[in-house]
mmCIF file of C-alpha atoms in Angstrom:
data_model
loop_
_atom_site.group_PDB
_atom_site.id
_atom_site.type_symbol
_atom_site.label_atom_id
_atom_site.label_comp_id
_atom_site.label_asym_id
_atom_site.label_seq_id
_atom_site.Cartn_x
_atom_site.Cartn_y
_atom_site.Cartn_z
ATOM 1 C CA MET L 1 184.168 50.794 -107.501
ATOM 2 C CA LEU L 2 182.383 47.632 -106.721
ATOM 3 C CA ALA L 3 181.342 45.226 -109.625
ATOM 4 C CA PRO L 4 177.767 44.982 -109.854
ATOM 5 C CA TYR L 5 177.874 41.238 -108.621
ATOM 6 C CA ALA L 6 179.980 42.151 -105.624
ATOM 7 C CA CYS L 7 178.296 42.294 -102.320
ATOM 8 C CA HIS L 8 177.229 45.972 -101.899
ATOM 9 C CA PRO L 9 176.932 46.853 -97.848
ATOM 10 C CA GLU L 10 174.043 49.189 -98.446
ATOM 11 C CA ALA L 11 172.118 46.161 -100.070
ATOM 12 C CA SER L 12 173.003 43.924 -97.056
ATOM 13 C CA ARG L 13 170.180 41.675 -95.883
ATOM 14 C CA GLY L 14 170.997 43.177 -92.507
ATOM 15 C CA ARG L 15 171.351 41.450 -89.063
ATOM 16 C CA LEU L 16 169.141 38.870 -86.943
ATOM 17 C CA HIS L 17 168.868 41.260 -84.354
ATOM 18 C CA ALA L 18 168.392 44.704 -85.796
ATOM 19 C CA GLU L 19 171.169 47.221 -84.974
ATOM 20 C CA ARG L 20 171.839 51.295 -85.253
ATOM 21 C CA MET L 21 174.008 51.711 -88.358
ATOM 22 C CA SER L 22 177.439 52.716 -87.653
ATOM 23 C CA THR L 23 178.318 56.180 -88.556
ATOM 24 C CA PHE L 24 181.991 55.377 -89.480
ATOM 25 C CA ARG L 25 182.085 51.725 -90.641
ATOM 26 C CA SER L 26 180.043 49.645 -93.121
ATOM 27 C CA PRO L 27 178.295 46.736 -91.952
ATOM 28 C CA PHE L 28 180.902 44.531 -93.274
ATOM 29 C CA GLN L 29 183.598 45.991 -91.495
ATOM 30 C CA ARG L 30 181.701 46.086 -88.255
ATOM 31 C CA ASP L 31 181.628 42.011 -88.947
ATOM 32 C CA ARG L 32 185.217 42.159 -89.687
ATOM 33 C CA ASP L 33 186.284 44.182 -86.281
ATOM 34 C CA ARG L 34 183.739 41.920 -84.333
ATOM 35 C CA ILE L 35 185.321 38.639 -85.625
ATOM 36 C CA ILE L 36 189.113 40.183 -84.594
ATOM 37 C CA HIS L 37 188.073 41.333 -81.210
ATOM 38 C CA SER L 38 186.185 37.856 -80.189
ATOM 39 C CA SER L 39 187.599 35.553 -77.925
ATOM 40 C CA ALA L 40 187.588 32.572 -80.272
ATOM 41 C CA PHE L 41 190.005 34.823 -82.439
ATOM 42 C CA ARG L 42 192.276 35.183 -79.848
ATOM 43 C CA ARG L 43 192.377 31.635 -79.045
ATOM 44 C CA LEU L 44 193.701 30.948 -82.472
ATOM 45 C CA LYS L 45 196.764 31.946 -81.468
ATOM 46 C CA HIS L 46 197.727 29.110 -79.471
ATOM 47 C CA LYS L 47 196.106 26.363 -81.835
ATOM 48 C CA THR L 48 197.817 23.905 -83.774
ATOM 49 C CA GLN L 49 198.005 24.299 -87.659
ATOM 50 C CA VAL L 50 200.141 21.298 -88.388
ATOM 51 C CA PHE L 51 203.017 21.401 -85.525
ATOM 52 C CA VAL L 52 201.806 21.415 -82.129
ATOM 53 C CA GLU L 53 202.549 24.858 -80.410
ATOM 54 C CA HIS L 54 205.494 23.908 -78.449
ATOM 55 C CA GLU L 55 207.299 22.231 -81.299
ATOM 56 C CA GLY L 56 208.764 25.390 -82.582
ATOM 57 C CA ASP L 57 208.420 29.180 -82.720
ATOM 58 C CA TYR L 58 208.618 29.719 -86.424
ATOM 59 C CA TYR L 59 205.586 27.193 -87.616
ATOM 60 C CA ARG L 60 202.519 28.470 -88.340
ATOM 61 C CA THR L 61 199.837 28.409 -85.951
ATOM 62 C CA ARG L 62 196.074 28.682 -86.779
ATOM 63 C CA LEU L 63 196.186 32.500 -85.986
ATOM 64 C CA THR L 64 199.186 33.263 -88.523
ATOM 65 C CA HIS L 65 197.462 30.749 -91.014
ATOM 66 C CA THR L 66 194.187 32.954 -90.511
ATOM 67 C CA ILE L 67 196.061 36.274 -90.919
ATOM 68 C CA GLU L 68 197.597 35.146 -94.297
ATOM 69 C CA VAL L 69 194.314 33.745 -95.618
ATOM 70 C CA ALA L 70 192.627 37.402 -95.150
ATOM 71 C CA GLN L 71 195.693 38.876 -96.826
ATOM 72 C CA VAL L 72 195.302 36.811 -99.780
ATOM 73 C CA ALA L 73 191.355 37.209 -99.905
ATOM 74 C CA ARG L 74 192.032 40.986 -99.777
ATOM 75 C CA THR L 75 194.120 41.142 -102.469
ATOM 76 C CA ILE L 76 191.985 38.902 -104.881
ATOM 77 C CA ALA L 77 188.922 40.722 -103.957
ATOM 78 C CA ALA L 78 190.360 44.014 -104.399
ATOM 79 C CA VAL L 79 191.586 43.104 -108.110
ATOM 80 C CA LEU L 80 188.132 41.561 -108.846
ATOM 81 C CA ASN L 81 186.528 44.610 -107.679
ATOM 82 C CA LEU L 82 184.910 42.871 -104.920
ATOM 83 C CA ASN L 83 183.987 43.868 -101.331
ATOM 84 C CA THR L 84 187.356 43.465 -99.544
ATOM 85 C CA ASP L 85 185.739 43.839 -96.186
ATOM 86 C CA LEU L 86 183.653 40.924 -96.651
ATOM 87 C CA ALA L 87 186.072 38.842 -98.008
ATOM 88 C CA GLU L 88 188.304 39.652 -95.244
ATOM 89 C CA ALA L 89 185.861 39.026 -92.458
ATOM 90 C CA ILE L 90 184.786 35.486 -93.871
ATOM 91 C CA ALA L 91 188.476 34.770 -94.130
ATOM 92 C CA LEU L 92 189.229 35.662 -90.476
ATOM 93 C CA ALA L 93 186.453 33.846 -89.165
ATOM 94 C CA HIS L 94 186.830 30.683 -91.204
ATOM 95 C CA ASP L 95 189.094 28.659 -88.807
ATOM 96 C CA LEU L 96 187.221 29.950 -85.653
ATOM 97 C CA GLY L 97 185.668 26.475 -85.038
ATOM 98 C CA HIS L 98 188.956 24.474 -84.937
ATOM 99 C CA THR L 99 189.859 22.341 -82.107
ATOM 100 C CA PRO L 100 193.200 22.185 -80.396
ATOM 101 C CA PHE L 101 195.549 20.090 -82.182
ATOM 102 C CA GLY L 102 194.193 20.939 -85.632
ATOM 103 C CA HIS L 103 192.660 18.215 -87.746
ATOM 104 C CA THR L 104 194.174 15.410 -85.126
ATOM 105 C CA GLY L 105 191.760 17.100 -82.568
ATOM 106 C CA GLU L 106 189.104 17.644 -85.243
ATOM 107 C CA ASP L 107 188.991 13.788 -86.122
ATOM 108 C CA ALA L 108 189.024 12.787 -82.251
ATOM 109 C CA MET L 109 186.190 15.002 -81.399
ATOM 110 C CA GLU L 110 184.237 13.884 -84.589
ATOM 111 C CA THR L 111 184.584 10.359 -83.914
ATOM 112 C CA LEU L 112 183.625 11.021 -80.177
ATOM 113 C CA MET L 113 180.387 13.152 -81.208
ATOM 114 C CA VAL L 114 179.106 10.396 -83.526
ATOM 115 C CA PRO L 115 176.338 9.313 -80.978
ATOM 116 C CA TYR L 116 175.413 13.063 -80.829
ATOM 117 C CA GLY L 117 174.920 14.434 -84.200
ATOM 118 C CA GLY L 118 178.839 14.877 -85.315
ATOM 119 C CA PHE L 119 181.312 17.543 -85.136
ATOM 120 C CA ASP L 120 182.495 19.633 -87.918
ATOM 121 C CA HIS L 121 184.833 22.603 -87.494
ATOM 122 C CA ASN L 122 183.189 24.776 -90.117
ATOM 123 C CA ALA L 123 179.838 24.225 -88.457
ATOM 124 C CA GLN L 124 181.264 24.829 -85.211
ATOM 125 C CA ALA L 125 182.311 28.133 -86.342
ATOM 126 C CA MET L 126 178.728 29.012 -86.961
ATOM 127 C CA ARG L 127 177.854 28.008 -83.441
ATOM 128 C CA ILE L 128 180.845 30.330 -82.154
ATOM 129 C CA VAL L 129 179.459 33.427 -84.034
ATOM 130 C CA THR L 130 175.847 32.939 -83.483
ATOM 131 C CA ARG L 131 175.589 31.701 -79.903
ATOM 132 C CA LEU L 132 179.049 31.116 -77.958
ATOM 133 C CA GLU L 133 180.454 34.392 -78.006
ATOM 134 C CA ARG L 134 178.673 36.343 -75.303
ATOM 135 C CA HIS L 135 179.791 39.770 -74.657
ATOM 136 C CA TYR L 136 177.082 41.870 -76.071
ATOM 137 C CA ALA L 137 173.777 42.934 -73.834
ATOM 138 C CA GLU L 138 171.297 42.372 -76.268
ATOM 139 C CA PHE L 139 172.246 38.751 -78.331
ATOM 140 C CA ASP L 140 174.591 35.883 -78.130
ATOM 141 C CA GLY L 141 177.357 35.599 -80.464
ATOM 142 C CA LEU L 142 178.270 38.405 -82.818
ATOM 143 C CA ASN L 143 175.234 39.117 -84.643
ATOM 144 C CA LEU L 144 176.879 39.136 -88.011
ATOM 145 C CA THR L 145 175.375 40.157 -91.269
ATOM 146 C CA TRP L 146 173.441 37.568 -93.438
ATOM 147 C CA GLU L 147 176.265 37.823 -96.156
ATOM 148 C CA CYS L 148 178.924 37.090 -93.693
ATOM 149 C CA LEU L 149 177.117 34.007 -91.846
ATOM 150 C CA GLU L 150 176.301 32.873 -95.451
ATOM 151 C CA GLY L 151 180.202 32.981 -96.263
ATOM 152 C CA ILE L 152 181.068 31.224 -93.268
ATOM 153 C CA ALA L 153 178.699 28.240 -93.586
ATOM 154 C CA LYS L 154 179.029 27.670 -97.518
ATOM 155 C CA HIS L 155 182.467 29.084 -98.515
ATOM 156 C CA ASN L 156 183.394 25.811 -99.563
ATOM 157 C CA GLY L 157 180.408 25.248 -101.563
ATOM 158 C CA PRO L 158 176.759 24.190 -100.755
ATOM 159 C CA VAL L 159 176.043 22.413 -97.945
ATOM 160 C CA ALA L 160 174.212 18.704 -98.495
ATOM 161 C CA ASP L 161 171.784 16.929 -96.127
ATOM 162 C CA PRO L 162 171.915 15.864 -93.601
ATOM 163 C CA LEU L 163 173.347 19.434 -92.389
ATOM 164 C CA PRO L 164 175.984 19.326 -89.307
ATOM 165 C CA TYR L 165 173.913 20.183 -86.134
ATOM 166 C CA ALA L 166 175.301 23.546 -85.500
ATOM 167 C CA LEU L 167 174.494 24.582 -89.055
ATOM 168 C CA ALA L 168 171.036 23.190 -88.786
ATOM 169 C CA GLU L 169 170.676 25.075 -85.660
ATOM 170 C CA ALA L 170 171.835 28.494 -87.004
ATOM 171 C CA ASN L 171 169.852 27.877 -90.476
ATOM 172 C CA ALA L 172 166.502 27.232 -88.714
ATOM 173 C CA GLU L 173 166.990 30.628 -87.014
ATOM 174 C CA TRP L 174 167.780 32.092 -90.013
ATOM 175 C CA ASP L 175 167.685 30.731 -93.691
ATOM 176 C CA LEU L 176 171.213 31.160 -95.222
ATOM 177 C CA GLU L 177 170.326 29.290 -98.521
ATOM 178 C CA LEU L 178 172.634 26.404 -97.568
ATOM 179 C CA HIS L 179 171.972 24.457 -100.983
ATOM 180 C CA SER L 180 173.303 27.254 -103.364
ATOM 181 C CA TYR L 181 176.645 28.448 -104.032
ATOM 182 C CA ALA L 182 178.015 31.687 -101.728
ATOM 183 C CA SER L 183 179.000 34.962 -102.975
ATOM 184 C CA ALA L 184 182.259 35.668 -104.838
ATOM 185 C CA GLU L 185 183.780 37.308 -101.831
ATOM 186 C CA ALA L 186 183.257 33.728 -99.650
ATOM 187 C CA GLN L 187 184.514 32.019 -102.815
ATOM 188 C CA VAL L 188 187.632 34.290 -102.677
ATOM 189 C CA ALA L 189 188.063 33.316 -98.900
ATOM 190 C CA ALA L 190 187.791 29.677 -99.656
ATOM 191 C CA ILE L 191 190.512 29.902 -102.420
ATOM 192 C CA ALA L 192 192.615 31.978 -100.268
ATOM 193 C CA ASP L 193 192.900 29.348 -97.684
ATOM 194 C CA ASP L 194 193.816 26.636 -100.030
ATOM 195 C CA ILE L 195 196.633 29.358 -101.442
ATOM 196 C CA ALA L 196 197.852 29.912 -97.908
ATOM 197 C CA TYR L 197 198.263 26.628 -96.691
ATOM 198 C CA SER L 198 199.914 25.178 -99.992
ATOM 199 C CA HIS L 199 202.468 27.666 -99.787
ATOM 200 C CA HIS L 200 203.159 27.821 -95.912
ATOM 201 C CA ASP L 201 203.179 24.126 -95.416
ATOM 202 C CA LEU L 202 205.866 23.925 -97.798
ATOM 203 C CA HIS L 203 207.891 26.468 -95.723
ATOM 204 C CA ASP L 204 207.027 24.616 -92.386
ATOM 205 C CA GLY L 205 207.955 21.496 -93.727
ATOM 206 C CA LEU L 206 211.416 22.570 -95.033
ATOM 207 C CA ARG L 207 211.943 24.361 -91.642
ATOM 208 C CA SER L 208 211.122 21.227 -89.537
ATOM 209 C CA GLY L 209 213.693 19.090 -91.791
ATOM 210 C CA LEU L 210 210.908 16.506 -92.949
ATOM 211 C CA PHE L 211 211.945 17.174 -96.397
ATOM 212 C CA THR L 212 214.533 19.443 -98.344
ATOM 213 C CA GLU L 213 214.663 21.928 -101.362
ATOM 214 C CA ASP L 214 216.018 19.038 -103.304
ATOM 215 C CA ASP L 215 212.790 16.908 -102.610
ATOM 216 C CA LEU L 216 211.034 19.766 -104.307
ATOM 217 C CA ILE L 217 213.025 20.395 -107.378
ATOM 218 C CA GLY L 218 211.371 17.181 -108.973
ATOM 219 C CA LEU L 219 207.765 18.553 -108.403
ATOM 220 C CA PRO L 220 205.698 20.822 -110.680
ATOM 221 C CA VAL L 221 205.351 24.523 -109.557
ATOM 222 C CA THR L 222 208.129 24.263 -106.999
ATOM 223 C CA GLY L 223 210.530 22.911 -109.272
ATOM 224 C CA PRO L 224 210.384 25.721 -111.972
ATOM 225 C CA ALA L 225 210.265 28.243 -108.887
ATOM 226 C CA PHE L 226 213.499 26.986 -107.803
ATOM 227 C CA ALA L 227 215.171 26.613 -111.243
ATOM 228 C CA GLU L 228 214.048 30.470 -112.116
ATOM 229 C CA VAL L 229 215.875 31.630 -108.688
ATOM 230 C CA ASP L 230 218.952 29.762 -109.602
ATOM 231 C CA ALA L 231 219.271 31.031 -112.808
ATOM 232 C CA LEU L 232 218.615 34.557 -111.523
ATOM 233 C CA TYR L 233 220.544 34.361 -108.508
ATOM 234 C CA PRO L 234 223.124 31.717 -108.629
ATOM 235 C CA GLY L 235 224.956 30.668 -105.323
ATOM 236 C CA LEU L 236 222.104 32.782 -103.282
ATOM 237 C CA ASP L 237 222.053 32.096 -99.519
ATOM 238 C CA PRO L 238 220.137 28.916 -98.882
ATOM 239 C CA MET L 239 217.219 30.630 -96.845
ATOM 240 C CA ARG L 240 216.995 33.345 -99.287
ATOM 241 C CA ARG L 241 216.889 30.846 -102.205
ATOM 242 C CA ARG L 242 214.080 29.044 -100.534
ATOM 243 C CA HIS L 243 212.118 32.307 -99.631
ATOM 244 C CA GLU L 244 212.449 33.552 -103.418
ATOM 245 C CA ALA L 245 211.348 30.230 -104.714
ATOM 246 C CA LEU L 246 208.149 29.964 -102.504
ATOM 247 C CA ARG L 247 207.086 33.509 -103.103
ATOM 248 C CA ARG L 248 207.190 32.674 -106.816
ATOM 249 C CA VAL L 249 204.989 29.371 -106.029
ATOM 250 C CA PHE L 250 202.585 31.866 -103.975
ATOM 251 C CA GLY L 251 202.446 34.414 -106.865
ATOM 252 C CA ARG L 252 201.803 31.665 -109.444
ATOM 253 C CA MET L 253 198.580 30.577 -107.371
ATOM 254 C CA VAL L 254 197.325 33.918 -106.918
ATOM 255 C CA GLU L 255 197.867 34.963 -110.640
ATOM 256 C CA ASP L 256 196.233 31.704 -111.684
ATOM 257 C CA VAL L 257 193.091 32.474 -109.805
ATOM 258 C CA ILE L 258 192.613 35.896 -110.829
ATOM 259 C CA ALA L 259 193.016 35.080 -114.411
ATOM 260 C CA VAL L 260 190.526 32.133 -114.169
ATOM 261 C CA ALA L 261 187.912 34.431 -112.220
ATOM 262 C CA ARG L 262 188.113 37.140 -114.828
ATOM 263 C CA ASN L 263 187.618 34.631 -117.612
ATOM 264 C CA ARG L 264 184.611 32.991 -115.946
ATOM 265 C CA LEU L 265 182.893 36.327 -115.030
ATOM 266 C CA GLU L 266 183.391 37.525 -118.461
ATOM 267 C CA ALA L 267 181.628 34.378 -119.604
ATOM 268 C CA ALA L 268 178.811 34.495 -117.144
ATOM 269 C CA ARG L 269 178.419 38.115 -116.926
ATOM 270 C CA PRO L 270 176.318 38.031 -113.666
ATOM 271 C CA ARG L 271 174.635 41.357 -112.888
ATOM 272 C CA SER L 272 174.323 40.721 -108.991
ATOM 273 C CA VAL L 273 175.306 38.709 -106.411
ATOM 274 C CA ASP L 274 172.367 36.220 -106.754
ATOM 275 C CA ASP L 275 173.710 35.526 -110.484
ATOM 276 C CA ILE L 276 176.947 34.707 -108.649
ATOM 277 C CA ARG L 277 174.834 32.284 -106.383
ATOM 278 C CA ASP L 278 172.805 30.700 -108.909
ATOM 279 C CA LEU L 279 175.518 29.861 -111.587
ATOM 280 C CA GLY L 280 175.537 26.415 -110.244
ATOM 281 C CA ALA L 281 179.540 26.560 -109.973
ATOM 282 C CA THR L 282 182.251 28.290 -108.368
ATOM 283 C CA VAL L 283 183.649 31.306 -110.282
ATOM 284 C CA ILE L 284 186.887 31.713 -108.238
ATOM 285 C CA ARG L 285 189.090 28.632 -108.853
ATOM 286 C CA PHE L 286 192.312 27.351 -109.924
ATOM 287 C CA SER L 287 192.677 26.539 -113.527
ATOM 288 C CA LYS L 288 192.661 22.894 -114.334
ATOM 289 C CA PRO L 289 196.376 22.440 -115.067
ATOM 290 C CA LEU L 290 197.216 24.035 -112.122
ATOM 291 C CA TYR L 291 194.930 22.523 -109.621
ATOM 292 C CA GLN L 292 196.378 19.020 -111.040
ATOM 293 C CA GLU L 293 199.898 20.349 -110.247
ATOM 294 C CA LEU L 294 198.830 21.322 -106.702
ATOM 295 C CA LYS L 295 197.334 17.761 -106.268
ATOM 296 C CA VAL L 296 200.815 16.374 -106.988
ATOM 297 C CA ILE L 297 202.401 18.815 -104.351
ATOM 298 C CA ARG L 298 199.725 17.860 -101.846
ATOM 299 C CA SER L 299 200.419 14.427 -102.216
ATOM 300 C CA PHE L 300 203.976 14.790 -101.271
ATOM 301 C CA LEU L 301 202.871 16.846 -98.401
ATOM 302 C CA PHE L 302 200.599 14.081 -97.219
ATOM 303 C CA ALA L 303 203.213 11.408 -97.495
ATOM 304 C CA ARG L 304 206.166 13.404 -96.094
ATOM 305 C CA MET L 305 204.743 15.941 -93.870
ATOM 306 C CA TYR L 306 201.137 15.139 -92.408
ATOM 307 C CA ARG L 307 201.722 11.502 -92.300
ATOM 308 C CA ALA L 308 205.467 11.483 -91.322
ATOM 309 C CA PRO L 309 206.455 9.203 -88.389
ATOM 310 C CA SER L 310 207.279 12.119 -85.775
ATOM 311 C CA VAL L 311 204.208 14.026 -86.651
ATOM 312 C CA MET L 312 202.057 10.866 -86.333
ATOM 313 C CA GLN L 313 203.455 10.133 -82.899
ATOM 314 C CA GLU L 314 202.690 13.476 -82.086
ATOM 315 C CA ARG L 315 198.940 13.008 -83.506
ATOM 316 C CA ALA L 316 198.562 10.012 -81.535
ATOM 317 C CA ARG L 317 199.400 11.514 -78.409
ATOM 318 C CA VAL L 318 197.539 14.773 -78.816
ATOM 319 C CA ALA L 319 194.404 12.830 -79.973
ATOM 320 C CA GLN L 320 194.648 10.846 -76.581
ATOM 321 C CA VAL L 321 194.070 14.110 -74.627
ATOM 322 C CA ILE L 322 190.989 14.791 -76.524
ATOM 323 C CA ASN L 323 189.786 11.356 -76.135
ATOM 324 C CA ASP L 324 190.283 11.244 -72.368
ATOM 325 C CA LEU L 325 188.969 14.607 -71.471
ATOM 326 C CA PHE L 326 185.718 14.714 -73.467
ATOM 327 C CA PRO L 327 184.241 11.450 -71.505
ATOM 328 C CA LEU L 328 185.723 12.890 -68.443
ATOM 329 C CA PHE L 329 183.781 15.890 -68.648
ATOM 330 C CA MET L 330 180.511 14.140 -69.585
ATOM 331 C CA ALA L 331 180.667 11.838 -66.561
ATOM 332 C CA ARG L 332 181.797 14.709 -64.355
ATOM 333 C CA THR L 333 180.355 18.059 -65.604
ATOM 334 C CA GLY L 334 181.163 19.524 -62.260
ATOM 335 C CA LEU L 335 184.861 20.074 -63.710
ATOM 336 C CA LEU L 336 183.486 22.618 -66.310
ATOM 337 C CA PRO L 337 184.234 26.297 -65.092
ATOM 338 C CA ALA L 338 181.438 28.068 -63.396
ATOM 339 C CA GLU L 339 180.143 29.944 -66.322
ATOM 340 C CA TRP L 340 179.175 26.843 -68.089
ATOM 341 C CA GLN L 341 177.049 25.533 -65.296
ATOM 342 C CA SER L 342 173.987 27.123 -66.119
ATOM 343 C CA ASP L 343 174.271 25.954 -69.591
ATOM 344 C CA ILE L 344 174.613 22.192 -68.314
ATOM 345 C CA ALA L 345 171.901 22.974 -65.917
ATOM 346 C CA ARG L 346 169.594 23.295 -68.953
ATOM 347 C CA ALA L 347 170.688 20.418 -70.759
ATOM 348 C CA GLY L 348 167.924 18.292 -71.167
ATOM 349 C CA ASP L 349 169.639 15.142 -72.405
ATOM 350 C CA ASP L 350 172.840 13.254 -73.153
ATOM 351 C CA THR L 351 172.692 14.978 -76.652
ATOM 352 C CA ALA L 352 172.528 18.609 -75.330
ATOM 353 C CA LEU L 353 175.099 17.823 -72.696
ATOM 354 C CA ALA L 354 177.509 16.372 -75.006
ATOM 355 C CA ARG L 355 177.298 19.373 -77.367
ATOM 356 C CA ILE L 356 178.114 21.582 -74.228
ATOM 357 C CA VAL L 357 181.027 19.218 -73.508
ATOM 358 C CA ALA L 358 182.301 19.631 -77.295
ATOM 359 C CA ASP L 359 181.820 23.174 -77.212
ATOM 360 C CA TYR L 360 184.126 23.635 -74.184
ATOM 361 C CA VAL L 361 186.965 21.164 -75.380
ATOM 362 C CA ALA L 362 186.748 22.549 -78.823
ATOM 363 C CA GLY L 363 187.298 26.019 -77.383
ATOM 364 C CA MET L 364 190.335 25.100 -75.822
ATOM 365 C CA THR L 365 194.126 26.127 -76.851
ATOM 366 C CA ASP L 366 196.822 23.264 -77.378
ATOM 367 C CA ARG L 367 198.669 24.664 -74.121
ATOM 368 C CA PHE L 368 195.099 24.698 -72.115
ATOM 369 C CA ALA L 369 194.186 21.018 -73.443
ATOM 370 C CA LEU L 370 197.490 19.936 -72.205
ATOM 371 C CA ALA L 371 197.444 21.511 -68.712
ATOM 372 C CA GLU L 372 194.221 20.338 -68.065
ATOM 373 C CA HIS L 373 194.677 16.854 -69.246
ATOM 374 C CA GLN L 374 197.967 16.480 -67.035
ATOM 375 C CA ARG L 375 195.907 18.078 -64.099
ATOM 376 C CA LEU L 376 192.988 15.939 -64.335
ATOM 377 C CA CYS L 377 194.373 12.662 -65.682
ATOM 378 C CA GLY L 378 198.093 12.950 -64.523
#
């Protein structure tokens, strides 16, 4: 039974291009399935989360991160009687716009695109699902429901002016009400992203050797988790000890979000999804005490993992790949594959051309970008 403030599929605002209803699937289930079957979703398999793909088989990729986000989103949405299919669909789409090499690639692309309207991976995800996926006979993109597009566009909150060009482009075609908050399902997808990376970056950092369990003992949340495991299972095998502690960290975050959401929903008493959008604040969030504790952990990860010397060395190397490929393709558009040449021919100015080149480079996987850089630049 869905809560009254959930997104009910029968009340969906529909799709930009009208389609016949499916016999077996709700509109939000179809959104989810189209995202899973998209080319952009498959490419996430070979895109960086923190560590570049070749650095190890066990580190999260952008795809495994996305699957973990979707799992958390479904769990929280189900407990709160929200629409699990919509929450999952938004979670599965939230990172489609990421460049190769994670945030390093995005930072490089953002700098390169400053003269042409900028670059933002969240906005790029919208460009992918509304334009760049070209598999259907009657429309470009995936023709997702309004609610799914809204969630992708503003799951992190209202979008302020000036809008990123890809969002402005999509919003001009169909008003997504970007200056309001999104549905509770979209908010669940956003907090699930925070939970997933806060948990798995600890796992990956430990596996990489950038820090040890002893470094986590003195931190909030992680320290008590290890202490609980040691009290229950003295002398436990190190890998089991690590897993048992970090699953407690994971559970603490999920339980906190659910408790806060229930309290805020009870206080606000929304009667519809529009009431959620009009509250002027998120209802799905961490408690203030846990949020402050997680800030300490993130500061630790920033210093010891995201900005570790070995990671920074690799960041510089892969950033150079983006910095070399983008101007090369701008100058020699014939290097782009044949299927991109019709778009290039229609580009009316340098800004339009730059956006096409950005679409191409941003869509690359890590391995393809490295291979193309080797082939074209030596």
